[in-house]
PDB file of C-alpha atoms in Angstrom:
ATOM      1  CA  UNK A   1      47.825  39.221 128.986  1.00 87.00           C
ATOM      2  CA  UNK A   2      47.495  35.916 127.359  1.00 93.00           C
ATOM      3  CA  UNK A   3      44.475  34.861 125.347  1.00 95.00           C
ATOM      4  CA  UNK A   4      43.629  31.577 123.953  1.00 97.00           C
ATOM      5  CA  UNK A   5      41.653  31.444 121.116  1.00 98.00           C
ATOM      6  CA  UNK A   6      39.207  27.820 120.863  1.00 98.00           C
ATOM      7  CA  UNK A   7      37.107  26.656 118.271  1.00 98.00           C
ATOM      8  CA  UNK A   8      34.004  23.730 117.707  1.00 98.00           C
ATOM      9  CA  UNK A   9      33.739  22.888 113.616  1.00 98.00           C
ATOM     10  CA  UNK A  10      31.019  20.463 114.679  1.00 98.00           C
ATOM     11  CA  UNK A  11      28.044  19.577 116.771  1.00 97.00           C
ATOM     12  CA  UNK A  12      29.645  16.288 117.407  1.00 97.00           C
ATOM     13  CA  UNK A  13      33.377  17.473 119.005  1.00 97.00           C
ATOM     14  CA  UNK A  14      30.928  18.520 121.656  1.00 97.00           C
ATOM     15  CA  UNK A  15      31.633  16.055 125.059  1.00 97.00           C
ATOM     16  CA  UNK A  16      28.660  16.499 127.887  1.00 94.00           C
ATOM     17  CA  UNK A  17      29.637  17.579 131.340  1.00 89.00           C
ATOM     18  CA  UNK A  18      29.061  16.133 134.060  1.00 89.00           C
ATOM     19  CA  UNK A  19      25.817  16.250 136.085  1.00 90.00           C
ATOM     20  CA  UNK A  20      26.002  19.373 138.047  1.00 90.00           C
ATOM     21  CA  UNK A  21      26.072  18.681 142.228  1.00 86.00           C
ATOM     22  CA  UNK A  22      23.182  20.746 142.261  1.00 90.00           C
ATOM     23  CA  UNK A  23      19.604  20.414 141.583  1.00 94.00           C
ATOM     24  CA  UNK A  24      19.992  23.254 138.112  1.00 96.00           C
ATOM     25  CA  UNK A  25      18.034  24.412 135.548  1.00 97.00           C
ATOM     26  CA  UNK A  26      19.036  25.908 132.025  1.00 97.00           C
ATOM     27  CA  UNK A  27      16.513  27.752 130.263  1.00 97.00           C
ATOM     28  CA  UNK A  28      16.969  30.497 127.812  1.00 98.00           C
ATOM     29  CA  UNK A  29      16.069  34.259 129.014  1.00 97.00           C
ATOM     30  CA  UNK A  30      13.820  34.690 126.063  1.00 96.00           C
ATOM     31  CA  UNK A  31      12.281  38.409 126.648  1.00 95.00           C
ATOM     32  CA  UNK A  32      15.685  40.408 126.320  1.00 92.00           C
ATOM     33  CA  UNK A  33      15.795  42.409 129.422  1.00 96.00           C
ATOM     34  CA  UNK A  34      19.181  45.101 129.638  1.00 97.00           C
ATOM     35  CA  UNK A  35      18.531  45.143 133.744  1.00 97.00           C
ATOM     36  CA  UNK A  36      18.936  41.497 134.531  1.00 97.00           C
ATOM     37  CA  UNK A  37      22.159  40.852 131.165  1.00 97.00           C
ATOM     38  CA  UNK A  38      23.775  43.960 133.364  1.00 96.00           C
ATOM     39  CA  UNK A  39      22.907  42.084 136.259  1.00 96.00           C
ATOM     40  CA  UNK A  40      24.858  38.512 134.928  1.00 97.00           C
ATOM     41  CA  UNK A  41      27.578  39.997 133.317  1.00 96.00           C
ATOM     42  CA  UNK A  42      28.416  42.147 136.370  1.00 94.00           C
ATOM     43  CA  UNK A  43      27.568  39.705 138.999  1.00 94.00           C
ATOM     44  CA  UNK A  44      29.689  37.113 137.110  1.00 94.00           C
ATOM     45  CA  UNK A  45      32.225  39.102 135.654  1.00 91.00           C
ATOM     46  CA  UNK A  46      33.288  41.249 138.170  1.00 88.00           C
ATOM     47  CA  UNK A  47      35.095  38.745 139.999  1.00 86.00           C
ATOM     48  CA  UNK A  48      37.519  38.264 136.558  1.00 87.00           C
ATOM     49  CA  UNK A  49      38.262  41.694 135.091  1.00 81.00           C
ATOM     50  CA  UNK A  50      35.433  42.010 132.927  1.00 87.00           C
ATOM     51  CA  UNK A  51      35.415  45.452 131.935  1.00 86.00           C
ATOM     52  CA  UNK A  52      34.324  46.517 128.406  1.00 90.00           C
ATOM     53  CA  UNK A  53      30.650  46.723 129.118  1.00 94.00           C
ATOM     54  CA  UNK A  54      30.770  48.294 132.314  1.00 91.00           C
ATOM     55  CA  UNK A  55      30.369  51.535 130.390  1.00 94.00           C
ATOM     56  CA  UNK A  56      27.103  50.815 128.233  1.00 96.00           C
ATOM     57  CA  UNK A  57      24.021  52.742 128.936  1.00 97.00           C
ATOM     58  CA  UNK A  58      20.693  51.001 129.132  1.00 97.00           C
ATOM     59  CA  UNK A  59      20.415  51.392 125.054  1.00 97.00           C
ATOM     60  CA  UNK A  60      23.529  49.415 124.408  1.00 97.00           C
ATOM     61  CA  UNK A  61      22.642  46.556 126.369  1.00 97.00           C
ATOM     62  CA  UNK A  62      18.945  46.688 124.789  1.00 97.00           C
ATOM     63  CA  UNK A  63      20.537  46.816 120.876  1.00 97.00           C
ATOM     64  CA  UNK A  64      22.747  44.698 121.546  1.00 97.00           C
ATOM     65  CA  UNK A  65      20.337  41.980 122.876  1.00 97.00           C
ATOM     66  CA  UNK A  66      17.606  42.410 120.591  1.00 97.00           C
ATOM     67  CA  UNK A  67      19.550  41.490 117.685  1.00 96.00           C
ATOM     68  CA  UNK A  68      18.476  38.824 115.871  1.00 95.00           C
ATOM     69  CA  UNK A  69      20.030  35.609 117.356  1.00 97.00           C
ATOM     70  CA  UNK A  70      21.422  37.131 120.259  1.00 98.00           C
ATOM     71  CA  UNK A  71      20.483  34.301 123.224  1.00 98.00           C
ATOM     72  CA  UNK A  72      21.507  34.589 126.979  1.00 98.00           C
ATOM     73  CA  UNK A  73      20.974  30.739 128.576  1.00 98.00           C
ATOM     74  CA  UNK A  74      20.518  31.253 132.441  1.00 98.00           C
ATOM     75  CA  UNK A  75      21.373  28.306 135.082  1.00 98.00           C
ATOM     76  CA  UNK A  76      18.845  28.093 138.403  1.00 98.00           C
ATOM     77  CA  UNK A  77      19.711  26.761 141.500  1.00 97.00           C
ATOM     78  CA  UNK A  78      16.587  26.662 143.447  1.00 96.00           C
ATOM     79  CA  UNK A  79      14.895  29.937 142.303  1.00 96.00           C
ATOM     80  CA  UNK A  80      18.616  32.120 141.598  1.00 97.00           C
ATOM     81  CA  UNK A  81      20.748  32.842 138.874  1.00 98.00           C
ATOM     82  CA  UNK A  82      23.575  30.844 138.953  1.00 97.00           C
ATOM     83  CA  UNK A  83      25.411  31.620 135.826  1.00 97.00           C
ATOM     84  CA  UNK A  84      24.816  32.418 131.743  1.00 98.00           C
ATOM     85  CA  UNK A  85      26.772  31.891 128.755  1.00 98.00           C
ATOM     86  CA  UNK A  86      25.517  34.442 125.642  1.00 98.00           C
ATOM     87  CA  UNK A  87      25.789  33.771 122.441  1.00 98.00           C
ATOM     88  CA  UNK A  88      26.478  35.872 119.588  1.00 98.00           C
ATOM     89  CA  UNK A  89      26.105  34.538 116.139  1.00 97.00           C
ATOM     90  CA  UNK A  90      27.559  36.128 113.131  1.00 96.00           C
ATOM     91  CA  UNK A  91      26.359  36.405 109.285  1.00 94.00           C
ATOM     92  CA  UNK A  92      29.250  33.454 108.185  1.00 96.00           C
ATOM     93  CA  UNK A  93      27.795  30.924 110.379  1.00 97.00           C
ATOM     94  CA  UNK A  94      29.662  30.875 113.299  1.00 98.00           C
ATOM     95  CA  UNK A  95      28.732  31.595 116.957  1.00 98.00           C
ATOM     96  CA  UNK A  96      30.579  33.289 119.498  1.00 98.00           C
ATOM     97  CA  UNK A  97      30.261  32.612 123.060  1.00 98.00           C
ATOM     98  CA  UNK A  98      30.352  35.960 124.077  1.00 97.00           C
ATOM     99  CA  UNK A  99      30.048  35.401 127.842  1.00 96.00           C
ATOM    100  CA  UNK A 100      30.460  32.141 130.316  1.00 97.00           C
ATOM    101  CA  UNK A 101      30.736  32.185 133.691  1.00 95.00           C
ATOM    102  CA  UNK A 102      29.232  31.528 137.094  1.00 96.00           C
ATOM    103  CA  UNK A 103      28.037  33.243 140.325  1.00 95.00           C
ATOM    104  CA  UNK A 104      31.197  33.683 142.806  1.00 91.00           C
ATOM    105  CA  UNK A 105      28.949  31.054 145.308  1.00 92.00           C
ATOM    106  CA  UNK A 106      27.780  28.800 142.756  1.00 95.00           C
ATOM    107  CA  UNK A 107      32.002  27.909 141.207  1.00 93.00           C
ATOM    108  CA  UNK A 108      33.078  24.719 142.227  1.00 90.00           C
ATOM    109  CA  UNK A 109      29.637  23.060 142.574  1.00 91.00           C
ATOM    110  CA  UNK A 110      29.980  21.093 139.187  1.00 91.00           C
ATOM    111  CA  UNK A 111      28.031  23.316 137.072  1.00 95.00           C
ATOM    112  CA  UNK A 112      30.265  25.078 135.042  1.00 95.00           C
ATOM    113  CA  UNK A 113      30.921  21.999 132.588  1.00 96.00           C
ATOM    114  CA  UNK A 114      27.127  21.469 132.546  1.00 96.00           C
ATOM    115  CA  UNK A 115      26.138  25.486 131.549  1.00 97.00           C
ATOM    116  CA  UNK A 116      28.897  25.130 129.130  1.00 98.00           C
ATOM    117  CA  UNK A 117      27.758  21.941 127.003  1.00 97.00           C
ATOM    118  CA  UNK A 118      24.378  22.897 127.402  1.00 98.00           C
ATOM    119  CA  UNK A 119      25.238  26.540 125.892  1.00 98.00           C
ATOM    120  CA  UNK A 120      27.335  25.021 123.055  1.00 98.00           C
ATOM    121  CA  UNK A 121      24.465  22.865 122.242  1.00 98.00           C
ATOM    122  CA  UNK A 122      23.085  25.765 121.835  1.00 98.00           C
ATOM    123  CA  UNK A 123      24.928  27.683 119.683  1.00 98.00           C
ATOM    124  CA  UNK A 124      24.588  24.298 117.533  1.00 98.00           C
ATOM    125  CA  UNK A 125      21.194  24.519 117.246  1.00 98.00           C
ATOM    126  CA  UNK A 126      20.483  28.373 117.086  1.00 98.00           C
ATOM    127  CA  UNK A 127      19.890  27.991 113.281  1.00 97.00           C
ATOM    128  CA  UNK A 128      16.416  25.751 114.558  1.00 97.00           C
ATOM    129  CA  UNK A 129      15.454  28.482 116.764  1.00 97.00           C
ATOM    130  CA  UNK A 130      16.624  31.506 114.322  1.00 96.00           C
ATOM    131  CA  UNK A 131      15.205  30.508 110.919  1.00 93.00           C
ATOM    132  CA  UNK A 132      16.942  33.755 109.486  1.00 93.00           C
ATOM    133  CA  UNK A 133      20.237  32.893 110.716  1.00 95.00           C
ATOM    134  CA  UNK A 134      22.567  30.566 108.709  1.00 96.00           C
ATOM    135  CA  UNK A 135      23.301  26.761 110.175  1.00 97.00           C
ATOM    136  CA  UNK A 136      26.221  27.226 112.683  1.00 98.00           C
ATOM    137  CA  UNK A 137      29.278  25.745 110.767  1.00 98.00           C
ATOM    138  CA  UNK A 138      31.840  27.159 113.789  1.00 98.00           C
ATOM    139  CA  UNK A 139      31.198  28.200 117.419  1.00 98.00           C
ATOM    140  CA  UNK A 140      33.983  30.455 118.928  1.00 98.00           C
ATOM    141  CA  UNK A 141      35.065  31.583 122.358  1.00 98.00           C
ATOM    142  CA  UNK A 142      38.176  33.222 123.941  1.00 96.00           C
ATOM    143  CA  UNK A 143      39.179  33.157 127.234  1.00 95.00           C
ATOM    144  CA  UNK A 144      42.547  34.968 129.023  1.00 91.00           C
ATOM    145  CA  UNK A 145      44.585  34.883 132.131  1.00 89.00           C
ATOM    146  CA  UNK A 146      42.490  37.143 134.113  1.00 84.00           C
ATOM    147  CA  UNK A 147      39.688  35.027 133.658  1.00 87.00           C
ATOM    148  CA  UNK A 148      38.941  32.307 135.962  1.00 86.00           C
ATOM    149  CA  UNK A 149      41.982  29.895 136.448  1.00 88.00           C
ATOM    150  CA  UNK A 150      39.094  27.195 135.289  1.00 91.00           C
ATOM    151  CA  UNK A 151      38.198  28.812 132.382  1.00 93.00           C
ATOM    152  CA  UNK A 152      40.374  27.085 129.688  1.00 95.00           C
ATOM    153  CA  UNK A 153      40.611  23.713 131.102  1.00 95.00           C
ATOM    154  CA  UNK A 154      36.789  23.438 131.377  1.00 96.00           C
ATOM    155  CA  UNK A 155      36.783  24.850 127.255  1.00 97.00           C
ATOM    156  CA  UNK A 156      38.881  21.902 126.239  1.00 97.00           C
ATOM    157  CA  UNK A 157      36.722  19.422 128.433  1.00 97.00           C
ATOM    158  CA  UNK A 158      33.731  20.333 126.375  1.00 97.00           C
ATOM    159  CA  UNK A 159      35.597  19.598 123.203  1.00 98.00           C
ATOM    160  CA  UNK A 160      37.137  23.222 121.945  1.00 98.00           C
ATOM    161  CA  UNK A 161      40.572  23.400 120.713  1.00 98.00           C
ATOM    162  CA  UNK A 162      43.230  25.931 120.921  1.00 98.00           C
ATOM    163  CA  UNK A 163      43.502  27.389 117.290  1.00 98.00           C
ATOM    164  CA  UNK A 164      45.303  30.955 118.130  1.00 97.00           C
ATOM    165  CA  UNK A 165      47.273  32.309 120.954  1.00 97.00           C
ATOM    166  CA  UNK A 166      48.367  35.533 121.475  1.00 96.00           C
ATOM    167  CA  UNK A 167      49.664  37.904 124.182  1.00 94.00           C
ATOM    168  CA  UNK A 168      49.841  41.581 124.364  1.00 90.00           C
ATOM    169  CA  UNK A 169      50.702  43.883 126.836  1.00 88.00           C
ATOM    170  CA  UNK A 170      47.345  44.991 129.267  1.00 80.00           C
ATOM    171  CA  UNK A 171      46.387  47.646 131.661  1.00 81.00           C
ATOM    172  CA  UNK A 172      44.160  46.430 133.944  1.00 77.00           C
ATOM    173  CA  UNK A 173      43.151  47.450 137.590  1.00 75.00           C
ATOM    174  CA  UNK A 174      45.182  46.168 140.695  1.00 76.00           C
ATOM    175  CA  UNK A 175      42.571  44.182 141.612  1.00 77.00           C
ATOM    176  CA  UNK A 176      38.854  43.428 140.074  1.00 76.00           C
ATOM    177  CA  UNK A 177      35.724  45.555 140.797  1.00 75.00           C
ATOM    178  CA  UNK A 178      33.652  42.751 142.166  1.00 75.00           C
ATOM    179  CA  UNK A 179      29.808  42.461 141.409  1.00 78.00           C
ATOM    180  CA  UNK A 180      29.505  46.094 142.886  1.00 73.00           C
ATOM    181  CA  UNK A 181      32.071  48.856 144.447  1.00 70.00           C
ATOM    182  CA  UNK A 182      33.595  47.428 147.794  1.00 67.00           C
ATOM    183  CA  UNK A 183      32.745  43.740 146.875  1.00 66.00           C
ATOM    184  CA  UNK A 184      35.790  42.305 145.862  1.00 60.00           C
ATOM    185  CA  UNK A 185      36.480  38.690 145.550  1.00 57.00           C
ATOM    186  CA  UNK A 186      37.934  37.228 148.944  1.00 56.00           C
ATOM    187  CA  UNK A 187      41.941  36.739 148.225  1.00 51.00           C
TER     188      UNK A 187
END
């Protein structure tokens, strides 16, 4: 498995995507709810090999979003989740994307550069939101081959840069779990 490794050192390396071809709306989820982040990452993530949460119980998910700083930004499409991204930020300044991704019906619609700039304004600003968290000096993400064959292309759109690659040998499944048992992605 390959992953790339990108990086933002500033607000303004950040380039806008384009408007999405849907009427969307990006708000931040701001009552931290495990249910509907289990909901997201599975519904999303499922489709791309996303495995290492699958595991948490319903106290994981609610520690790990009610740490301070912790924001999941949600895209509507007429009244449904579309996609997130989550950010994670850490005591040095820097924010990770943790998550990014879109709905299996919503890909391909235009909104994934859209969610994207509009989460790493985010991350930019956390700092206004979060008094107790440092200014964001870095925001982070990784991506790999088993995400979505957009992933990386659409990073480097939105102004991240490569900074580390590396590739390690990886057991994964023969094919992904889909948003629930039986629903795998069309081939």
């Amino acid at each position: 498995m390959t992953t790339w490794y990108l990086e933002q050192s500033a607000a303004d390396e950040l380039v806008a995507g384009r408007p999405p071809d849907l009427p969307t709306r990006i708000e931040r989820a701001e009552l931290p709810a495990p249910e509907f982040s289990r909901f997201l990452y599975r519904s999303v993530g499922g489709d791309w090999f996303w495995l290492d949460r699958l595991p948490w119980t319903w106290q994981q998910w609610h520690d790990w979003l009610n740490r301070p700083g912790v924001e999941t930004w949600v895209a509507w499409v007429r009244g449904t989740p579309a996609g997130f991204v989550e950010l994670d930020p850490q005591a040095d300044g820097t924010v990770e994307i943790a998550y990014f991704g879109l709905l299996r019906d919503f890909i391909g619609k235009g909104l994934g550069g859209h969610l994207l700039a509009t989460g790493l304004s985010a991350a930019w600003t956390l700092a206004d939101r979060w008094p107790d968290r440092p200014p964001t000096r870095r925001v982070r993400v990784h991506t790999c081959d088993l995400d979505g064959p957009a992933a990386l292309a659409n990073y480097q759109a939105r102004g991240l840069r490569v900074y580390r690659v590396e590739t390690v040998p990886q057991d994964v499944p023969a094919e992904p779990t889909g948003p629930w048992p039986g629903a795998q992605r069309p081939r």
